[in-house]
Amino acid sequence: MHEVYNHPFSESIRAGVGSIMCSYNRINQTHACENSYLMNKLAKQDLAFHGFVVSDWSPQPSGVSSALAGLDMSMPGFRSYTEGLDNQQNPAKSYYPLKLFPINQWELVK
């Protein structure tokens, strides 16, 4: 996977792209928008991506799982994404910073 797909993404991130999108595909049986390895580890940690990750139009089956995996903005506004964060479905974690991150990114594109 790295040999074929990683180069265009890593070069875009190095060039300063502001956002990347996850979509409908699965990687090793995990939905792309719920894949923590791709969004948190590879993009945000290894490639030092500082923008935000946005979903394609409703590709994620679970809002909370997507948020924890690194999805910053759900399109078109996936209801269980925000409801799950509002309800704090996992009391051991605070989702508050995850939900506000896309709002802060608006300052980058003004």
mmCIF file with all atom_site columns, C-alpha atoms in Angstrom:
data_model
loop_
_atom_site.group_PDB
_atom_site.id
_atom_site.type_symbol
_atom_site.label_atom_id
_atom_site.label_alt_id
_atom_site.label_comp_id
_atom_site.label_asym_id
_atom_site.label_entity_id
_atom_site.label_seq_id
_atom_site.pdbx_PDB_ins_code
_atom_site.Cartn_x
_atom_site.Cartn_y
_atom_site.Cartn_z
_atom_site.occupancy
_atom_site.B_iso_or_equiv
_atom_site.pdbx_formal_charge
_atom_site.auth_seq_id
_atom_site.auth_comp_id
_atom_site.auth_asym_id
_atom_site.auth_atom_id
_atom_site.pdbx_PDB_model_num
ATOM 1   C CA . MET A 1 1   ? 0.000   0.000  0.000  1.00 0.00 ? 1   MET A CA 1
ATOM 2   C CA . HIS A 1 2   ? 2.744   2.462  0.922  1.00 0.00 ? 2   HIS A CA 1
ATOM 3   C CA . GLU A 1 3   ? 4.653   1.933  -2.322 1.00 0.00 ? 3   GLU A CA 1
ATOM 4   C CA . VAL A 1 4   ? 1.629   2.750  -4.500 1.00 0.00 ? 4   VAL A CA 1
ATOM 5   C CA . TYR A 1 5   ? -0.515  5.243  -2.564 1.00 0.00 ? 5   TYR A CA 1
ATOM 6   C CA . ASN A 1 6   ? 1.663   6.965  0.030  1.00 0.00 ? 6   ASN A CA 1
ATOM 7   C CA . HIS A 1 7   ? 3.837   9.133  -2.229 1.00 0.00 ? 7   HIS A CA 1
ATOM 8   C CA . PRO A 1 8   ? 1.109   11.495 -3.592 1.00 0.00 ? 8   PRO A CA 1
ATOM 9   C CA . PHE A 1 9   ? -0.352  12.013 -0.109 1.00 0.00 ? 9   PHE A CA 1
ATOM 10  C CA . SER A 1 10  ? 3.001   12.577 1.565  1.00 0.00 ? 10  SER A CA 1
ATOM 11  C CA . GLU A 1 11  ? 4.050   15.082 -1.106 1.00 0.00 ? 11  GLU A CA 1
ATOM 12  C CA . SER A 1 12  ? 0.741   16.952 -0.764 1.00 0.00 ? 12  SER A CA 1
ATOM 13  C CA . ILE A 1 13  ? 1.160   17.121 3.002  1.00 0.00 ? 13  ILE A CA 1
ATOM 14  C CA . ARG A 1 14  ? 4.745   18.356 2.643  1.00 0.00 ? 14  ARG A CA 1
ATOM 15  C CA . ALA A 1 15  ? 3.450   21.051 0.265  1.00 0.00 ? 15  ALA A CA 1
ATOM 16  C CA . GLY A 1 16  ? 1.076   22.299 2.999  1.00 0.00 ? 16  GLY A CA 1
ATOM 17  C CA . VAL A 1 17  ? -2.341  20.966 2.004  1.00 0.00 ? 17  VAL A CA 1
ATOM 18  C CA . GLY A 1 18  ? -5.011  22.094 4.505  1.00 0.00 ? 18  GLY A CA 1
ATOM 19  C CA . SER A 1 19  ? -7.293  19.054 4.484  1.00 0.00 ? 19  SER A CA 1
ATOM 20  C CA . ILE A 1 20  ? -7.507  15.463 3.339  1.00 0.00 ? 20  ILE A CA 1
ATOM 21  C CA . MET A 1 21  ? -10.567 13.287 2.744  1.00 0.00 ? 21  MET A CA 1
ATOM 22  C CA . CYS A 1 22  ? -11.432 9.746  3.727  1.00 0.00 ? 22  CYS A CA 1
ATOM 23  C CA . SER A 1 23  ? -14.004 7.931  1.622  1.00 0.00 ? 23  SER A CA 1
ATOM 24  C CA . TYR A 1 24  ? -16.018 4.732  1.130  1.00 0.00 ? 24  TYR A CA 1
ATOM 25  C CA . ASN A 1 25  ? -13.218 2.194  0.744  1.00 0.00 ? 25  ASN A CA 1
ATOM 26  C CA . ARG A 1 26  ? -11.951 -0.226 3.386  1.00 0.00 ? 26  ARG A CA 1
ATOM 27  C CA . ILE A 1 27  ? -8.351  -0.942 4.264  1.00 0.00 ? 27  ILE A CA 1
ATOM 28  C CA . ASN A 1 28  ? -7.809  -4.363 5.854  1.00 0.00 ? 28  ASN A CA 1
ATOM 29  C CA . GLN A 1 29  ? -11.564 -4.665 6.550  1.00 0.00 ? 29  GLN A CA 1
ATOM 30  C CA . THR A 1 30  ? -11.709 -1.267 8.316  1.00 0.00 ? 30  THR A CA 1
ATOM 31  C CA . HIS A 1 31  ? -13.683 1.627  6.850  1.00 0.00 ? 31  HIS A CA 1
ATOM 32  C CA . ALA A 1 32  ? -11.286 4.368  5.724  1.00 0.00 ? 32  ALA A CA 1
ATOM 33  C CA . CYS A 1 33  ? -13.091 6.964  7.861  1.00 0.00 ? 33  CYS A CA 1
ATOM 34  C CA . GLU A 1 34  ? -12.649 4.738  10.939 1.00 0.00 ? 34  GLU A CA 1
ATOM 35  C CA . ASN A 1 35  ? -9.038  3.776  10.257 1.00 0.00 ? 35  ASN A CA 1
ATOM 36  C CA . SER A 1 36  ? -6.908  5.187  13.066 1.00 0.00 ? 36  SER A CA 1
ATOM 37  C CA . TYR A 1 37  ? -3.700  3.928  11.471 1.00 0.00 ? 37  TYR A CA 1
ATOM 38  C CA . LEU A 1 38  ? -4.282  5.998  8.321  1.00 0.00 ? 38  LEU A CA 1
ATOM 39  C CA . MET A 1 39  ? -5.578  9.190  9.911  1.00 0.00 ? 39  MET A CA 1
ATOM 40  C CA . ASN A 1 40  ? -3.859  9.375  13.317 1.00 0.00 ? 40  ASN A CA 1
ATOM 41  C CA . LYS A 1 41  ? -0.654  7.381  12.851 1.00 0.00 ? 41  LYS A CA 1
ATOM 42  C CA . LEU A 1 42  ? 0.289   7.778  9.188  1.00 0.00 ? 42  LEU A CA 1
ATOM 43  C CA . ALA A 1 43  ? -1.106  11.214 8.305  1.00 0.00 ? 43  ALA A CA 1
ATOM 44  C CA . LYS A 1 44  ? -1.017  13.140 11.586 1.00 0.00 ? 44  LYS A CA 1
ATOM 45  C CA . GLN A 1 45  ? 1.928   11.520 13.348 1.00 0.00 ? 45  GLN A CA 1
ATOM 46  C CA . ASP A 1 46  ? 4.307   10.098 10.708 1.00 0.00 ? 46  ASP A CA 1
ATOM 47  C CA . LEU A 1 47  ? 3.703   12.701 7.970  1.00 0.00 ? 47  LEU A CA 1
ATOM 48  C CA . ALA A 1 48  ? 3.116   15.593 10.435 1.00 0.00 ? 48  ALA A CA 1
ATOM 49  C CA . PHE A 1 49  ? -0.208  16.579 8.856  1.00 0.00 ? 49  PHE A CA 1
ATOM 50  C CA . HIS A 1 50  ? -1.634  19.576 10.755 1.00 0.00 ? 50  HIS A CA 1
ATOM 51  C CA . GLY A 1 51  ? -4.789  20.196 8.742  1.00 0.00 ? 51  GLY A CA 1
ATOM 52  C CA . PHE A 1 52  ? -8.137  18.486 9.191  1.00 0.00 ? 52  PHE A CA 1
ATOM 53  C CA . VAL A 1 53  ? -9.570  15.227 7.881  1.00 0.00 ? 53  VAL A CA 1
ATOM 54  C CA . VAL A 1 54  ? -13.026 15.491 6.318  1.00 0.00 ? 54  VAL A CA 1
ATOM 55  C CA . SER A 1 55  ? -15.247 12.603 5.268  1.00 0.00 ? 55  SER A CA 1
ATOM 56  C CA . ASP A 1 56  ? -16.765 12.033 1.877  1.00 0.00 ? 56  ASP A CA 1
ATOM 57  C CA . TRP A 1 57  ? -20.586 12.194 1.826  1.00 0.00 ? 57  TRP A CA 1
ATOM 58  C CA . SER A 1 58  ? -21.720 9.833  4.664  1.00 0.00 ? 58  SER A CA 1
ATOM 59  C CA . PRO A 1 59  ? -19.158 7.022  4.357  1.00 0.00 ? 59  PRO A CA 1
ATOM 60  C CA . GLN A 1 60  ? -18.654 6.256  8.052  1.00 0.00 ? 60  GLN A CA 1
ATOM 61  C CA . PRO A 1 61  ? -20.892 3.766  9.879  1.00 0.00 ? 61  PRO A CA 1
ATOM 62  C CA . SER A 1 62  ? -20.195 5.174  13.366 1.00 0.00 ? 62  SER A CA 1
ATOM 63  C CA . GLY A 1 63  ? -19.668 8.721  14.504 1.00 0.00 ? 63  GLY A CA 1
ATOM 64  C CA . VAL A 1 64  ? -17.696 8.133  17.690 1.00 0.00 ? 64  VAL A CA 1
ATOM 65  C CA . SER A 1 65  ? -15.411 5.505  16.132 1.00 0.00 ? 65  SER A CA 1
ATOM 66  C CA . SER A 1 66  ? -14.654 7.895  13.280 1.00 0.00 ? 66  SER A CA 1
ATOM 67  C CA . ALA A 1 67  ? -13.869 10.771 15.637 1.00 0.00 ? 67  ALA A CA 1
ATOM 68  C CA . LEU A 1 68  ? -11.532 8.635  17.727 1.00 0.00 ? 68  LEU A CA 1
ATOM 69  C CA . ALA A 1 69  ? -9.844  7.375  14.547 1.00 0.00 ? 69  ALA A CA 1
ATOM 70  C CA . GLY A 1 70  ? -8.958  10.943 13.559 1.00 0.00 ? 70  GLY A CA 1
ATOM 71  C CA . LEU A 1 71  ? -11.920 12.205 11.523 1.00 0.00 ? 71  LEU A CA 1
ATOM 72  C CA . ASP A 1 72  ? -12.305 15.917 12.229 1.00 0.00 ? 72  ASP A CA 1
ATOM 73  C CA . MET A 1 73  ? -15.361 16.826 10.151 1.00 0.00 ? 73  MET A CA 1
ATOM 74  C CA . SER A 1 74  ? -18.203 14.602 9.011  1.00 0.00 ? 74  SER A CA 1
ATOM 75  C CA . MET A 1 75  ? -20.108 15.466 5.857  1.00 0.00 ? 75  MET A CA 1
ATOM 76  C CA . PRO A 1 76  ? -22.961 16.227 5.411  1.00 0.00 ? 76  PRO A CA 1
ATOM 77  C CA . GLY A 1 77  ? -23.151 16.466 9.182  1.00 0.00 ? 77  GLY A CA 1
ATOM 78  C CA . PHE A 1 78  ? -23.532 12.838 10.255 1.00 0.00 ? 78  PHE A CA 1
ATOM 79  C CA . ARG A 1 79  ? -26.040 12.968 13.095 1.00 0.00 ? 79  ARG A CA 1
ATOM 80  C CA . SER A 1 80  ? -24.547 10.188 15.221 1.00 0.00 ? 80  SER A CA 1
ATOM 81  C CA . TYR A 1 81  ? -21.116 11.864 14.906 1.00 0.00 ? 81  TYR A CA 1
ATOM 82  C CA . THR A 1 82  ? -22.242 14.926 16.849 1.00 0.00 ? 82  THR A CA 1
ATOM 83  C CA . GLU A 1 83  ? -24.788 13.128 19.054 1.00 0.00 ? 83  GLU A CA 1
ATOM 84  C CA . GLY A 1 84  ? -22.202 10.572 20.142 1.00 0.00 ? 84  GLY A CA 1
ATOM 85  C CA . LEU A 1 85  ? -19.772 13.315 21.022 1.00 0.00 ? 85  LEU A CA 1
ATOM 86  C CA . ASP A 1 86  ? -22.446 15.334 22.830 1.00 0.00 ? 86  ASP A CA 1
ATOM 87  C CA . ASN A 1 87  ? -23.553 12.293 24.840 1.00 0.00 ? 87  ASN A CA 1
ATOM 88  C CA . GLN A 1 88  ? -19.960 11.396 25.792 1.00 0.00 ? 88  GLN A CA 1
ATOM 89  C CA . GLN A 1 89  ? -20.543 7.713  24.929 1.00 0.00 ? 89  GLN A CA 1
ATOM 90  C CA . ASN A 1 90  ? -17.141 6.872  26.409 1.00 0.00 ? 90  ASN A CA 1
ATOM 91  C CA . PRO A 1 91  ? -16.919 8.684  29.762 1.00 0.00 ? 91  PRO A CA 1
ATOM 92  C CA . ALA A 1 92  ? -13.183 7.926  30.041 1.00 0.00 ? 92  ALA A CA 1
ATOM 93  C CA . LYS A 1 93  ? -12.424 10.176 27.068 1.00 0.00 ? 93  LYS A CA 1
ATOM 94  C CA . SER A 1 94  ? -13.177 13.808 26.389 1.00 0.00 ? 94  SER A CA 1
ATOM 95  C CA . TYR A 1 95  ? -14.395 14.405 22.840 1.00 0.00 ? 95  TYR A CA 1
ATOM 96  C CA . TYR A 1 96  ? -14.745 18.160 23.281 1.00 0.00 ? 96  TYR A CA 1
ATOM 97  C CA . PRO A 1 97  ? -11.493 19.123 21.472 1.00 0.00 ? 97  PRO A CA 1
ATOM 98  C CA . LEU A 1 98  ? -12.306 16.757 18.595 1.00 0.00 ? 98  LEU A CA 1
ATOM 99  C CA . LYS A 1 99  ? -15.622 18.444 17.928 1.00 0.00 ? 99  LYS A CA 1
ATOM 100 C CA . LEU A 1 100 ? -14.198 21.985 17.903 1.00 0.00 ? 100 LEU A CA 1
ATOM 101 C CA . PHE A 1 101 ? -11.154 21.282 15.730 1.00 0.00 ? 101 PHE A CA 1
ATOM 102 C CA . PRO A 1 102 ? -12.861 21.873 12.337 1.00 0.00 ? 102 PRO A CA 1
ATOM 103 C CA . ILE A 1 103 ? -14.217 25.213 13.535 1.00 0.00 ? 103 ILE A CA 1
ATOM 104 C CA . ASN A 1 104 ? -10.698 26.365 14.388 1.00 0.00 ? 104 ASN A CA 1
ATOM 105 C CA . GLN A 1 105 ? -9.478  25.294 10.938 1.00 0.00 ? 105 GLN A CA 1
ATOM 106 C CA . TRP A 1 106 ? -11.770 27.877 9.325  1.00 0.00 ? 106 TRP A CA 1
ATOM 107 C CA . GLU A 1 107 ? -9.206  30.488 10.323 1.00 0.00 ? 107 GLU A CA 1
ATOM 108 C CA . LEU A 1 108 ? -6.663  28.817 8.023  1.00 0.00 ? 108 LEU A CA 1
ATOM 109 C CA . VAL A 1 109 ? -8.764  29.220 4.874  1.00 0.00 ? 109 VAL A CA 1
ATOM 110 C CA . LYS A 1 110 ? -10.093 32.769 5.325  1.00 0.00 ? 110 LYS A CA 1
#
